Amino acid sequence: LRVNLHKHFGHPTALAMVQCARIIQSDGKVCGGRVHTIDRVLTPPAGDVMVTLQSKHPKFHALIQRANMEKELSEGLLTVLAPVDSAFDKIEFDISDDDVESVVRNHLIESPLCCASVLRSSGFLHERRVRSNYGDALSFHRSNGGHIYANQAAIIGCDQAATNGVVHSIDSLILPRNMKNNNKKKSFWVF
C-alpha cells in the first residue's frame, strides 16, 4: 500500500491518503494496533501502468509504443494523464514521429498525484502546479461544481490504481507548448 501526504497552502495539516483513498479518521486504537478509516474500498491494481493503459486507453497505449517508451512506463512511480480514445479525434493534425515522445512525456508526472489532493479552487491559491516529464507546467484545479481539470482537460476518470502509479482519464490531449504554436490553423486574418 502506498501512503501519500499532500500539504496545501493555508491548511495546517497534510491531507493523508492510502492508494488515493482519503484517510478520514486516523489512529483509532484497537487491540494490538491502530485503525484508519478511509473514504472508499481499496481494490488491488490489475497490473502496472502499461497494463492499465492497454485495457482502458488503447490509442494512448499505441502512442506510447510508437514512442518506444514501454519500458520507461513500466518502472518508477508515475501519474499518467491518459486521454480517452475520443480525445484523439479532437486534434486536427496527425502527431508526427518527431513529436510523439514529447506528447507522451507531457502526459506523465514523475510522482503519484491523486484526485483527492486537488482542492476546490478559490482563485490561484488552490491550484496545484506540477511539471510534466516533458517540462511543461501542468495546473490542476477543482471547480466549484467538483470537476477536476489538468490545464483545460477534464479528468473524467480518477485514480485508476496501478502497481507503479496511478492513471487518470482525461477528455483531451495536453499538447506541449511548442506544438500548440506550430499547429495552429493558418488563416487570412492575423490578429
mmCIF file with all atom_site columns, N, CA, C and O in Angstrom, residues 45-92:
data_model
loop_
_atom_site.group_PDB
_atom_site.id
_atom_site.type_symbol
_atom_site.label_atom_id
_atom_site.label_alt_id
_atom_site.label_comp_id
_atom_site.label_asym_id
_atom_site.label_entity_id
_atom_site.label_seq_id
_atom_site.pdbx_PDB_ins_code
_atom_site.Cartn_x
_atom_site.Cartn_y
_atom_site.Cartn_z
_atom_site.occupancy
_atom_site.B_iso_or_equiv
_atom_site.pdbx_formal_charge
_atom_site.auth_seq_id
_atom_site.auth_comp_id
_atom_site.auth_asym_id
_atom_site.auth_atom_id
_atom_site.pdbx_PDB_model_num
ATOM 1   N N  . PRO A 1 45 ? -4.622  -3.371 -7.728  1.00 0.00 ? 45 PRO A N  1
ATOM 2   C CA . PRO A 1 45 ? -4.397  -2.980 -9.120  1.00 0.00 ? 45 PRO A CA 1
ATOM 3   C C  . PRO A 1 45 ? -4.325  -4.200 -10.028 1.00 0.00 ? 45 PRO A C  1
ATOM 4   O O  . PRO A 1 45 ? -3.889  -5.273 -9.624  1.00 0.00 ? 45 PRO A O  1
ATOM 5   N N  . ALA A 1 46 ? -4.736  -4.019 -11.289 1.00 0.00 ? 46 ALA A N  1
ATOM 6   C CA . ALA A 1 46 ? -4.722  -5.106 -12.267 1.00 0.00 ? 46 ALA A CA 1
ATOM 7   C C  . ALA A 1 46 ? -3.315  -5.394 -12.766 1.00 0.00 ? 46 ALA A C  1
ATOM 8   O O  . ALA A 1 46 ? -3.043  -6.475 -13.274 1.00 0.00 ? 46 ALA A O  1
ATOM 9   N N  . GLY A 1 47 ? -2.426  -4.444 -12.656 1.00 0.00 ? 47 GLY A N  1
ATOM 10  C CA . GLY A 1 47 ? -1.054  -4.580 -13.139 1.00 0.00 ? 47 GLY A CA 1
ATOM 11  C C  . GLY A 1 47 ? -0.372  -3.233 -13.125 1.00 0.00 ? 47 GLY A C  1
ATOM 12  O O  . GLY A 1 47 ? -0.835  -2.304 -12.462 1.00 0.00 ? 47 GLY A O  1
ATOM 13  N N  . ASP A 1 48 ? 0.713   -3.114 -13.872 1.00 0.00 ? 48 ASP A N  1
ATOM 14  C CA . ASP A 1 48 ? 1.415   -1.834 -13.908 1.00 0.00 ? 48 ASP A CA 1
ATOM 15  C C  . ASP A 1 48 ? 0.668   -0.847 -14.814 1.00 0.00 ? 48 ASP A C  1
ATOM 16  O O  . ASP A 1 48 ? -0.385  -1.147 -15.357 1.00 0.00 ? 48 ASP A O  1
ATOM 17  N N  . VAL A 1 49 ? 1.226   0.352  -14.959 1.00 0.00 ? 49 VAL A N  1
ATOM 18  C CA . VAL A 1 49 ? 0.605   1.414  -15.744 1.00 0.00 ? 49 VAL A CA 1
ATOM 19  C C  . VAL A 1 49 ? 0.330   0.950  -17.175 1.00 0.00 ? 49 VAL A C  1
ATOM 20  O O  . VAL A 1 49 ? -0.738  1.212  -17.738 1.00 0.00 ? 49 VAL A O  1
ATOM 21  N N  . MET A 1 50 ? 1.257   0.235  -17.789 1.00 0.00 ? 50 MET A N  1
ATOM 22  C CA . MET A 1 50 ? 1.093   -0.203 -19.172 1.00 0.00 ? 50 MET A CA 1
ATOM 23  C C  . MET A 1 50 ? -0.081  -1.173 -19.323 1.00 0.00 ? 50 MET A C  1
ATOM 24  O O  . MET A 1 50 ? -0.819  -1.108 -20.303 1.00 0.00 ? 50 MET A O  1
ATOM 25  N N  . VAL A 1 51 ? -0.281  -2.054 -18.364 1.00 0.00 ? 51 VAL A N  1
ATOM 26  C CA . VAL A 1 51 ? -1.414  -2.990 -18.404 1.00 0.00 ? 51 VAL A CA 1
ATOM 27  C C  . VAL A 1 51 ? -2.726  -2.217 -18.300 1.00 0.00 ? 51 VAL A C  1
ATOM 28  O O  . VAL A 1 51 ? -3.685  -2.473 -19.044 1.00 0.00 ? 51 VAL A O  1
ATOM 29  N N  . THR A 1 52 ? -2.781  -1.244 -17.402 1.00 0.00 ? 52 THR A N  1
ATOM 30  C CA . THR A 1 52 ? -3.975  -0.416 -17.233 1.00 0.00 ? 52 THR A CA 1
ATOM 31  C C  . THR A 1 52 ? -4.281  0.360  -18.508 1.00 0.00 ? 52 THR A C  1
ATOM 32  O O  . THR A 1 52 ? -5.423  0.427  -18.955 1.00 0.00 ? 52 THR A O  1
ATOM 33  N N  . LEU A 1 53 ? -3.249  0.937  -19.122 1.00 0.00 ? 53 LEU A N  1
ATOM 34  C CA . LEU A 1 53 ? -3.452  1.719  -20.348 1.00 0.00 ? 53 LEU A CA 1
ATOM 35  C C  . LEU A 1 53 ? -3.888  0.833  -21.508 1.00 0.00 ? 53 LEU A C  1
ATOM 36  O O  . LEU A 1 53 ? -4.725  1.228  -22.317 1.00 0.00 ? 53 LEU A O  1
ATOM 37  N N  . GLN A 1 54 ? -3.323  -0.353 -21.602 1.00 0.00 ? 54 GLN A N  1
ATOM 38  C CA . GLN A 1 54 ? -3.657  -1.253 -22.707 1.00 0.00 ? 54 GLN A CA 1
ATOM 39  C C  . GLN A 1 54 ? -5.146  -1.599 -22.705 1.00 0.00 ? 54 GLN A C  1
ATOM 40  O O  . GLN A 1 54 ? -5.774  -1.642 -23.749 1.00 0.00 ? 54 GLN A O  1
ATOM 41  N N  . SER A 1 55 ? -5.707  -1.816 -21.526 1.00 0.00 ? 55 SER A N  1
ATOM 42  C CA . SER A 1 55 ? -7.109  -2.218 -21.465 1.00 0.00 ? 55 SER A CA 1
ATOM 43  C C  . SER A 1 55 ? -8.077  -1.041 -21.535 1.00 0.00 ? 55 SER A C  1
ATOM 44  O O  . SER A 1 55 ? -9.151  -1.163 -22.108 1.00 0.00 ? 55 SER A O  1
ATOM 45  N N  . LYS A 1 56 ? -7.692  0.125  -20.988 1.00 0.00 ? 56 LYS A N  1
ATOM 46  C CA . LYS A 1 56 ? -8.648  1.236  -20.900 1.00 0.00 ? 56 LYS A CA 1
ATOM 47  C C  . LYS A 1 56 ? -8.360  2.403  -21.842 1.00 0.00 ? 56 LYS A C  1
ATOM 48  O O  . LYS A 1 56 ? -9.238  3.238  -22.059 1.00 0.00 ? 56 LYS A O  1
ATOM 49  N N  . HIS A 1 57 ? -7.145  2.478  -22.381 1.00 0.00 ? 57 HIS A N  1
ATOM 50  C CA . HIS A 1 57 ? -6.756  3.602  -23.249 1.00 0.00 ? 57 HIS A CA 1
ATOM 51  C C  . HIS A 1 57 ? -5.919  3.094  -24.419 1.00 0.00 ? 57 HIS A C  1
ATOM 52  O O  . HIS A 1 57 ? -4.734  3.415  -24.534 1.00 0.00 ? 57 HIS A O  1
ATOM 53  N N  . PRO A 1 58 ? -6.502  2.291  -25.308 1.00 0.00 ? 58 PRO A N  1
ATOM 54  C CA . PRO A 1 58 ? -5.711  1.653  -26.366 1.00 0.00 ? 58 PRO A CA 1
ATOM 55  C C  . PRO A 1 58 ? -5.004  2.624  -27.325 1.00 0.00 ? 58 PRO A C  1
ATOM 56  O O  . PRO A 1 58 ? -3.890  2.352  -27.760 1.00 0.00 ? 58 PRO A O  1
ATOM 57  N N  . LYS A 1 59 ? -5.611  3.763  -27.652 1.00 0.00 ? 59 LYS A N  1
ATOM 58  C CA . LYS A 1 59 ? -4.954  4.709  -28.570 1.00 0.00 ? 59 LYS A CA 1
ATOM 59  C C  . LYS A 1 59 ? -3.740  5.361  -27.912 1.00 0.00 ? 59 LYS A C  1
ATOM 60  O O  . LYS A 1 59 ? -2.707  5.548  -28.549 1.00 0.00 ? 59 LYS A O  1
ATOM 61  N N  . PHE A 1 60 ? -3.853  5.703  -26.633 1.00 0.00 ? 60 PHE A N  1
ATOM 62  C CA . PHE A 1 60 ? -2.700  6.281  -25.936 1.00 0.00 ? 60 PHE A CA 1
ATOM 63  C C  . PHE A 1 60 ? -1.618  5.220  -25.745 1.00 0.00 ? 60 PHE A C  1
ATOM 64  O O  . PHE A 1 60 ? -0.427  5.506  -25.854 1.00 0.00 ? 60 PHE A O  1
ATOM 65  N N  . HIS A 1 61 ? -2.028  3.991  -25.466 1.00 0.00 ? 61 HIS A N  1
ATOM 66  C CA . HIS A 1 61 ? -1.080  2.882  -25.349 1.00 0.00 ? 61 HIS A CA 1
ATOM 67  C C  . HIS A 1 61 ? -0.299  2.718  -26.655 1.00 0.00 ? 61 HIS A C  1
ATOM 68  O O  . HIS A 1 61 ? 0.919   2.528  -26.643 1.00 0.00 ? 61 HIS A O  1
ATOM 69  N N  . ALA A 1 62 ? -0.997  2.815  -27.789 1.00 0.00 ? 62 ALA A N  1
ATOM 70  C CA . ALA A 1 62 ? -0.334  2.712  -29.098 1.00 0.00 ? 62 ALA A CA 1
ATOM 71  C C  . ALA A 1 62 ? 0.633   3.864  -29.320 1.00 0.00 ? 62 ALA A C  1
ATOM 72  O O  . ALA A 1 62 ? 1.707   3.687  -29.913 1.00 0.00 ? 62 ALA A O  1
ATOM 73  N N  . LEU A 1 63 ? 0.293   5.067  -28.832 1.00 0.00 ? 63 LEU A N  1
ATOM 74  C CA . LEU A 1 63 ? 1.184   6.226  -28.940 1.00 0.00 ? 63 LEU A CA 1
ATOM 75  C C  . LEU A 1 63 ? 2.462   5.997  -28.130 1.00 0.00 ? 63 LEU A C  1
ATOM 76  O O  . LEU A 1 63 ? 3.561   6.335  -28.578 1.00 0.00 ? 63 LEU A O  1
ATOM 77  N N  . ILE A 1 64 ? 2.331   5.393  -26.963 1.00 0.00 ? 64 ILE A N  1
ATOM 78  C CA . ILE A 1 64 ? 3.500   5.069  -26.124 1.00 0.00 ? 64 ILE A CA 1
ATOM 79  C C  . ILE A 1 64 ? 4.384   4.056  -26.841 1.00 0.00 ? 64 ILE A C  1
ATOM 80  O O  . ILE A 1 64 ? 5.611   4.192  -26.840 1.00 0.00 ? 64 ILE A O  1
ATOM 81  N N  . GLN A 1 65 ? 3.776   3.058  -27.460 1.00 0.00 ? 65 GLN A N  1
ATOM 82  C CA . GLN A 1 65 ? 4.553   2.070  -28.216 1.00 0.00 ? 65 GLN A CA 1
ATOM 83  C C  . GLN A 1 65 ? 5.267   2.733  -29.389 1.00 0.00 ? 65 GLN A C  1
ATOM 84  O O  . GLN A 1 65 ? 6.418   2.421  -29.674 1.00 0.00 ? 65 GLN A O  1
ATOM 85  N N  . ARG A 1 66 ? 4.588   3.638  -30.067 1.00 0.00 ? 66 ARG A N  1
ATOM 86  C CA . ARG A 1 66 ? 5.194   4.359  -31.194 1.00 0.00 ? 66 ARG A CA 1
ATOM 87  C C  . ARG A 1 66 ? 6.401   5.179  -30.736 1.00 0.00 ? 66 ARG A C  1
ATOM 88  O O  . ARG A 1 66 ? 7.357   5.349  -31.481 1.00 0.00 ? 66 ARG A O  1
ATOM 89  N N  . ALA A 1 67 ? 6.363   5.676  -29.499 1.00 0.00 ? 67 ALA A N  1
ATOM 90  C CA . ALA A 1 67 ? 7.475   6.454  -28.945 1.00 0.00 ? 67 ALA A CA 1
ATOM 91  C C  . ALA A 1 67 ? 8.544   5.558  -28.317 1.00 0.00 ? 67 ALA A C  1
ATOM 92  O O  . ALA A 1 67 ? 9.542   6.056  -27.793 1.00 0.00 ? 67 ALA A O  1
ATOM 93  N N  . ASN A 1 68 ? 8.338   4.238  -28.323 1.00 0.00 ? 68 ASN A N  1
ATOM 94  C CA . ASN A 1 68 ? 9.269   3.272  -27.714 1.00 0.00 ? 68 ASN A CA 1
ATOM 95  C C  . ASN A 1 68 ? 9.526   3.571  -26.235 1.00 0.00 ? 68 ASN A C  1
ATOM 96  O O  . ASN A 1 68 ? 10.657  3.558  -25.781 1.00 0.00 ? 68 ASN A O  1
ATOM 97  N N  . MET A 1 69 ? 8.454   3.834  -25.487 1.00 0.00 ? 69 MET A N  1
ATOM 98  C CA . MET A 1 69 ? 8.589   4.201  -24.079 1.00 0.00 ? 69 MET A CA 1
ATOM 99  C C  . MET A 1 69 ? 7.965   3.178  -23.133 1.00 0.00 ? 69 MET A C  1
ATOM 100 O O  . MET A 1 69 ? 7.774   3.458  -21.953 1.00 0.00 ? 69 MET A O  1
ATOM 101 N N  . GLU A 1 70 ? 7.663   1.969  -23.623 1.00 0.00 ? 70 GLU A N  1
ATOM 102 C CA . GLU A 1 70 ? 7.000   0.970  -22.788 1.00 0.00 ? 70 GLU A CA 1
ATOM 103 C C  . GLU A 1 70 ? 7.804   0.639  -21.535 1.00 0.00 ? 70 GLU A C  1
ATOM 104 O O  . GLU A 1 70 ? 7.257   0.579  -20.437 1.00 0.00 ? 70 GLU A O  1
ATOM 105 N N  . LYS A 1 71 ? 9.105   0.447  -21.688 1.00 0.00 ? 71 LYS A N  1
ATOM 106 C CA . LYS A 1 71 ? 9.951   0.075  -20.543 1.00 0.00 ? 71 LYS A CA 1
ATOM 107 C C  . LYS A 1 71 ? 9.971   1.190  -19.504 1.00 0.00 ? 71 LYS A C  1
ATOM 108 O O  . LYS A 1 71 ? 9.874   0.944  -18.306 1.00 0.00 ? 71 LYS A O  1
ATOM 109 N N  . GLU A 1 72 ? 10.081  2.415  -19.963 1.00 0.00 ? 72 GLU A N  1
ATOM 110 C CA . GLU A 1 72 ? 10.122  3.569  -19.060 1.00 0.00 ? 72 GLU A CA 1
ATOM 111 C C  . GLU A 1 72 ? 8.840   3.684  -18.234 1.00 0.00 ? 72 GLU A C  1
ATOM 112 O O  . GLU A 1 72 ? 8.879   4.044  -17.069 1.00 0.00 ? 72 GLU A O  1
ATOM 113 N N  . LEU A 1 73 ? 7.694   3.367  -18.843 1.00 0.00 ? 73 LEU A N  1
ATOM 114 C CA . LEU A 1 73 ? 6.426   3.468  -18.130 1.00 0.00 ? 73 LEU A CA 1
ATOM 115 C C  . LEU A 1 73 ? 6.137   2.246  -17.263 1.00 0.00 ? 73 LEU A C  1
ATOM 116 O O  . LEU A 1 73 ? 5.172   2.234  -16.508 1.00 0.00 ? 73 LEU A O  1
ATOM 117 N N  . SER A 1 74 ? 6.962   1.219  -17.360 1.00 0.00 ? 74 SER A N  1
ATOM 118 C CA . SER A 1 74 ? 6.793   0.041  -16.510 1.00 0.00 ? 74 SER A CA 1
ATOM 119 C C  . SER A 1 74 ? 7.634   0.141  -15.245 1.00 0.00 ? 74 SER A C  1
ATOM 120 O O  . SER A 1 74 ? 7.579   -0.741 -14.400 1.00 0.00 ? 74 SER A O  1
ATOM 121 N N  . GLU A 1 75 ? 8.422   1.207  -15.114 1.00 0.00 ? 75 GLU A N  1
ATOM 122 C CA . GLU A 1 75 ? 9.310   1.387  -13.958 1.00 0.00 ? 75 GLU A CA 1
ATOM 123 C C  . GLU A 1 75 ? 8.967   2.684  -13.238 1.00 0.00 ? 75 GLU A C  1
ATOM 124 O O  . GLU A 1 75 ? 8.398   3.594  -13.815 1.00 0.00 ? 75 GLU A O  1
ATOM 125 N N  . GLY A 1 76 ? 9.361   2.776  -11.975 1.00 0.00 ? 76 GLY A N  1
ATOM 126 C CA . GLY A 1 76 ? 9.180   4.010  -11.211 1.00 0.00 ? 76 GLY A CA 1
ATOM 127 C C  . GLY A 1 76 ? 7.731   4.250  -10.822 1.00 0.00 ? 76 GLY A C  1
ATOM 128 O O  . GLY A 1 76 ? 6.834   3.500  -11.180 1.00 0.00 ? 76 GLY A O  1
ATOM 129 N N  . LEU A 1 77 ? 7.508   5.303  -10.060 1.00 0.00 ? 77 LEU A N  1
ATOM 130 C CA . LEU A 1 77 ? 6.161   5.712  -9.650  1.00 0.00 ? 77 LEU A CA 1
ATOM 131 C C  . LEU A 1 77 ? 5.721   6.874  -10.525 1.00 0.00 ? 77 LEU A C  1
ATOM 132 O O  . LEU A 1 77 ? 6.396   7.906  -10.571 1.00 0.00 ? 77 LEU A O  1
ATOM 133 N N  . LEU A 1 78 ? 4.598   6.730  -11.204 1.00 0.00 ? 78 LEU A N  1
ATOM 134 C CA . LEU A 1 78 ? 4.141   7.728  -12.169 1.00 0.00 ? 78 LEU A CA 1
ATOM 135 C C  . LEU A 1 78 ? 2.682   8.089  -11.967 1.00 0.00 ? 78 LEU A C  1
ATOM 136 O O  . LEU A 1 78 ? 1.897   7.295  -11.466 1.00 0.00 ? 78 LEU A O  1
ATOM 137 N N  . THR A 1 79 ? 2.341   9.288  -12.413 1.00 0.00 ? 79 THR A N  1
ATOM 138 C CA . THR A 1 79 ? 0.955   9.644  -12.664 1.00 0.00 ? 79 THR A CA 1
ATOM 139 C C  . THR A 1 79 ? 0.840   9.788  -14.161 1.00 0.00 ? 79 THR A C  1
ATOM 140 O O  . THR A 1 79 ? 1.647   10.464 -14.795 1.00 0.00 ? 79 THR A O  1
ATOM 141 N N  . VAL A 1 80 ? -0.144  9.122  -14.755 1.00 0.00 ? 80 VAL A N  1
ATOM 142 C CA . VAL A 1 80 ? -0.367  9.197  -16.196 1.00 0.00 ? 80 VAL A CA 1
ATOM 143 C C  . VAL A 1 80 ? -1.716  9.857  -16.435 1.00 0.00 ? 80 VAL A C  1
ATOM 144 O O  . VAL A 1 80 ? -2.732  9.411  -15.903 1.00 0.00 ? 80 VAL A O  1
ATOM 145 N N  . LEU A 1 81 ? -1.710  10.945 -17.186 1.00 0.00 ? 81 LEU A N  1
ATOM 146 C CA . LEU A 1 81 ? -2.939  11.601 -17.626 1.00 0.00 ? 81 LEU A CA 1
ATOM 147 C C  . LEU A 1 81 ? -3.243  11.017 -18.999 1.00 0.00 ? 81 LEU A C  1
ATOM 148 O O  . LEU A 1 81 ? -2.679  11.433 -20.003 1.00 0.00 ? 81 LEU A O  1
ATOM 149 N N  . ALA A 1 82 ? -4.091  10.012 -19.037 1.00 0.00 ? 82 ALA A N  1
ATOM 150 C CA . ALA A 1 82 ? -4.321  9.236  -20.252 1.00 0.00 ? 82 ALA A CA 1
ATOM 151 C C  . ALA A 1 82 ? -5.551  9.738  -20.998 1.00 0.00 ? 82 ALA A C  1
ATOM 152 O O  . ALA A 1 82 ? -6.667  9.639  -20.485 1.00 0.00 ? 82 ALA A O  1
ATOM 153 N N  . PRO A 1 83 ? -5.358  10.272 -22.210 1.00 0.00 ? 83 PRO A N  1
ATOM 154 C CA . PRO A 1 83 ? -6.512  10.713 -22.993 1.00 0.00 ? 83 PRO A CA 1
ATOM 155 C C  . PRO A 1 83 ? -7.370  9.522  -23.412 1.00 0.00 ? 83 PRO A C  1
ATOM 156 O O  . PRO A 1 83 ? -6.852  8.479  -23.779 1.00 0.00 ? 83 PRO A O  1
ATOM 157 N N  . VAL A 1 84 ? -8.686  9.690  -23.330 1.00 0.00 ? 84 VAL A N  1
ATOM 158 C CA . VAL A 1 84 ? -9.592  8.658  -23.823 1.00 0.00 ? 84 VAL A CA 1
ATOM 159 C C  . VAL A 1 84 ? -9.478  8.627  -25.342 1.00 0.00 ? 84 VAL A C  1
ATOM 160 O O  . VAL A 1 84 ? -8.985  9.573  -25.966 1.00 0.00 ? 84 VAL A O  1
ATOM 161 N N  . ASP A 1 85 ? -9.924  7.551  -25.953 1.00 0.00 ? 85 ASP A N  1
ATOM 162 C CA . ASP A 1 85 ? -9.769  7.393  -27.403 1.00 0.00 ? 85 ASP A CA 1
ATOM 163 C C  . ASP A 1 85 ? -10.417 8.528  -28.192 1.00 0.00 ? 85 ASP A C  1
ATOM 164 O O  . ASP A 1 85 ? -9.886  8.983  -29.204 1.00 0.00 ? 85 ASP A O  1
ATOM 165 N N  . SER A 1 86 ? -11.564 9.021  -27.740 1.00 0.00 ? 86 SER A N  1
ATOM 166 C CA . SER A 1 86 ? -12.248 10.102 -28.465 1.00 0.00 ? 86 SER A CA 1
ATOM 167 C C  . SER A 1 86 ? -11.465 11.415 -28.435 1.00 0.00 ? 86 SER A C  1
ATOM 168 O O  . SER A 1 86 ? -11.694 12.295 -29.271 1.00 0.00 ? 86 SER A O  1
ATOM 169 N N  . ALA A 1 87 ? -10.529 11.567 -27.503 1.00 0.00 ? 87 ALA A N  1
ATOM 170 C CA . ALA A 1 87 ? -9.715  12.793 -27.437 1.00 0.00 ? 87 ALA A CA 1
ATOM 171 C C  . ALA A 1 87 ? -8.840  12.946 -28.671 1.00 0.00 ? 87 ALA A C  1
ATOM 172 O O  . ALA A 1 87 ? -8.546  14.068 -29.099 1.00 0.00 ? 87 ALA A O  1
ATOM 173 N N  . PHE A 1 88 ? -8.439  11.841 -29.261 1.00 0.00 ? 88 PHE A N  1
ATOM 174 C CA . PHE A 1 88 ? -7.579  11.911 -30.439 1.00 0.00 ? 88 PHE A CA 1
ATOM 175 C C  . PHE A 1 88 ? -8.342  12.444 -31.655 1.00 0.00 ? 88 PHE A C  1
ATOM 176 O O  . PHE A 1 88 ? -7.735  12.958 -32.589 1.00 0.00 ? 88 PHE A O  1
ATOM 177 N N  . ASP A 1 89 ? -9.667  12.322 -31.644 1.00 0.00 ? 89 ASP A N  1
ATOM 178 C CA . ASP A 1 89 ? -10.477 12.856 -32.747 1.00 0.00 ? 89 ASP A CA 1
ATOM 179 C C  . ASP A 1 89 ? -10.573 14.380 -32.690 1.00 0.00 ? 89 ASP A C  1
ATOM 180 O O  . ASP A 1 89 ? -10.921 15.008 -33.685 1.00 0.00 ? 89 ASP A O  1
ATOM 181 N N  . LYS A 1 90 ? -10.294 14.978 -31.537 1.00 0.00 ? 90 LYS A N  1
ATOM 182 C CA . LYS A 1 90 ? -10.408 16.428 -31.377 1.00 0.00 ? 90 LYS A CA 1
ATOM 183 C C  . LYS A 1 90 ? -9.243  17.193 -32.004 1.00 0.00 ? 90 LYS A C  1
ATOM 184 O O  . LYS A 1 90 ? -9.380  18.373 -32.278 1.00 0.00 ? 90 LYS A O  1
ATOM 185 N N  . ILE A 1 91 ? -8.099  16.545 -32.173 1.00 0.00 ? 91 ILE A N  1
ATOM 186 C CA . ILE A 1 91 ? -6.967  17.270 -32.760 1.00 0.00 ? 91 ILE A CA 1
ATOM 187 C C  . ILE A 1 91 ? -7.086  17.230 -34.273 1.00 0.00 ? 91 ILE A C  1
ATOM 188 O O  . ILE A 1 91 ? -7.541  16.257 -34.842 1.00 0.00 ? 91 ILE A O  1
ATOM 189 N N  . GLU A 1 92 ? -6.691  18.326 -34.896 1.00 0.00 ? 92 GLU A N  1
ATOM 190 C CA . GLU A 1 92 ? -6.907  18.489 -36.338 1.00 0.00 ? 92 GLU A CA 1
ATOM 191 C C  . GLU A 1 92 ? -5.665  18.183 -37.162 1.00 0.00 ? 92 GLU A C  1
ATOM 192 O O  . GLU A 1 92 ? -5.561  18.596 -38.304 1.00 0.00 ? 92 GLU A O  1
#
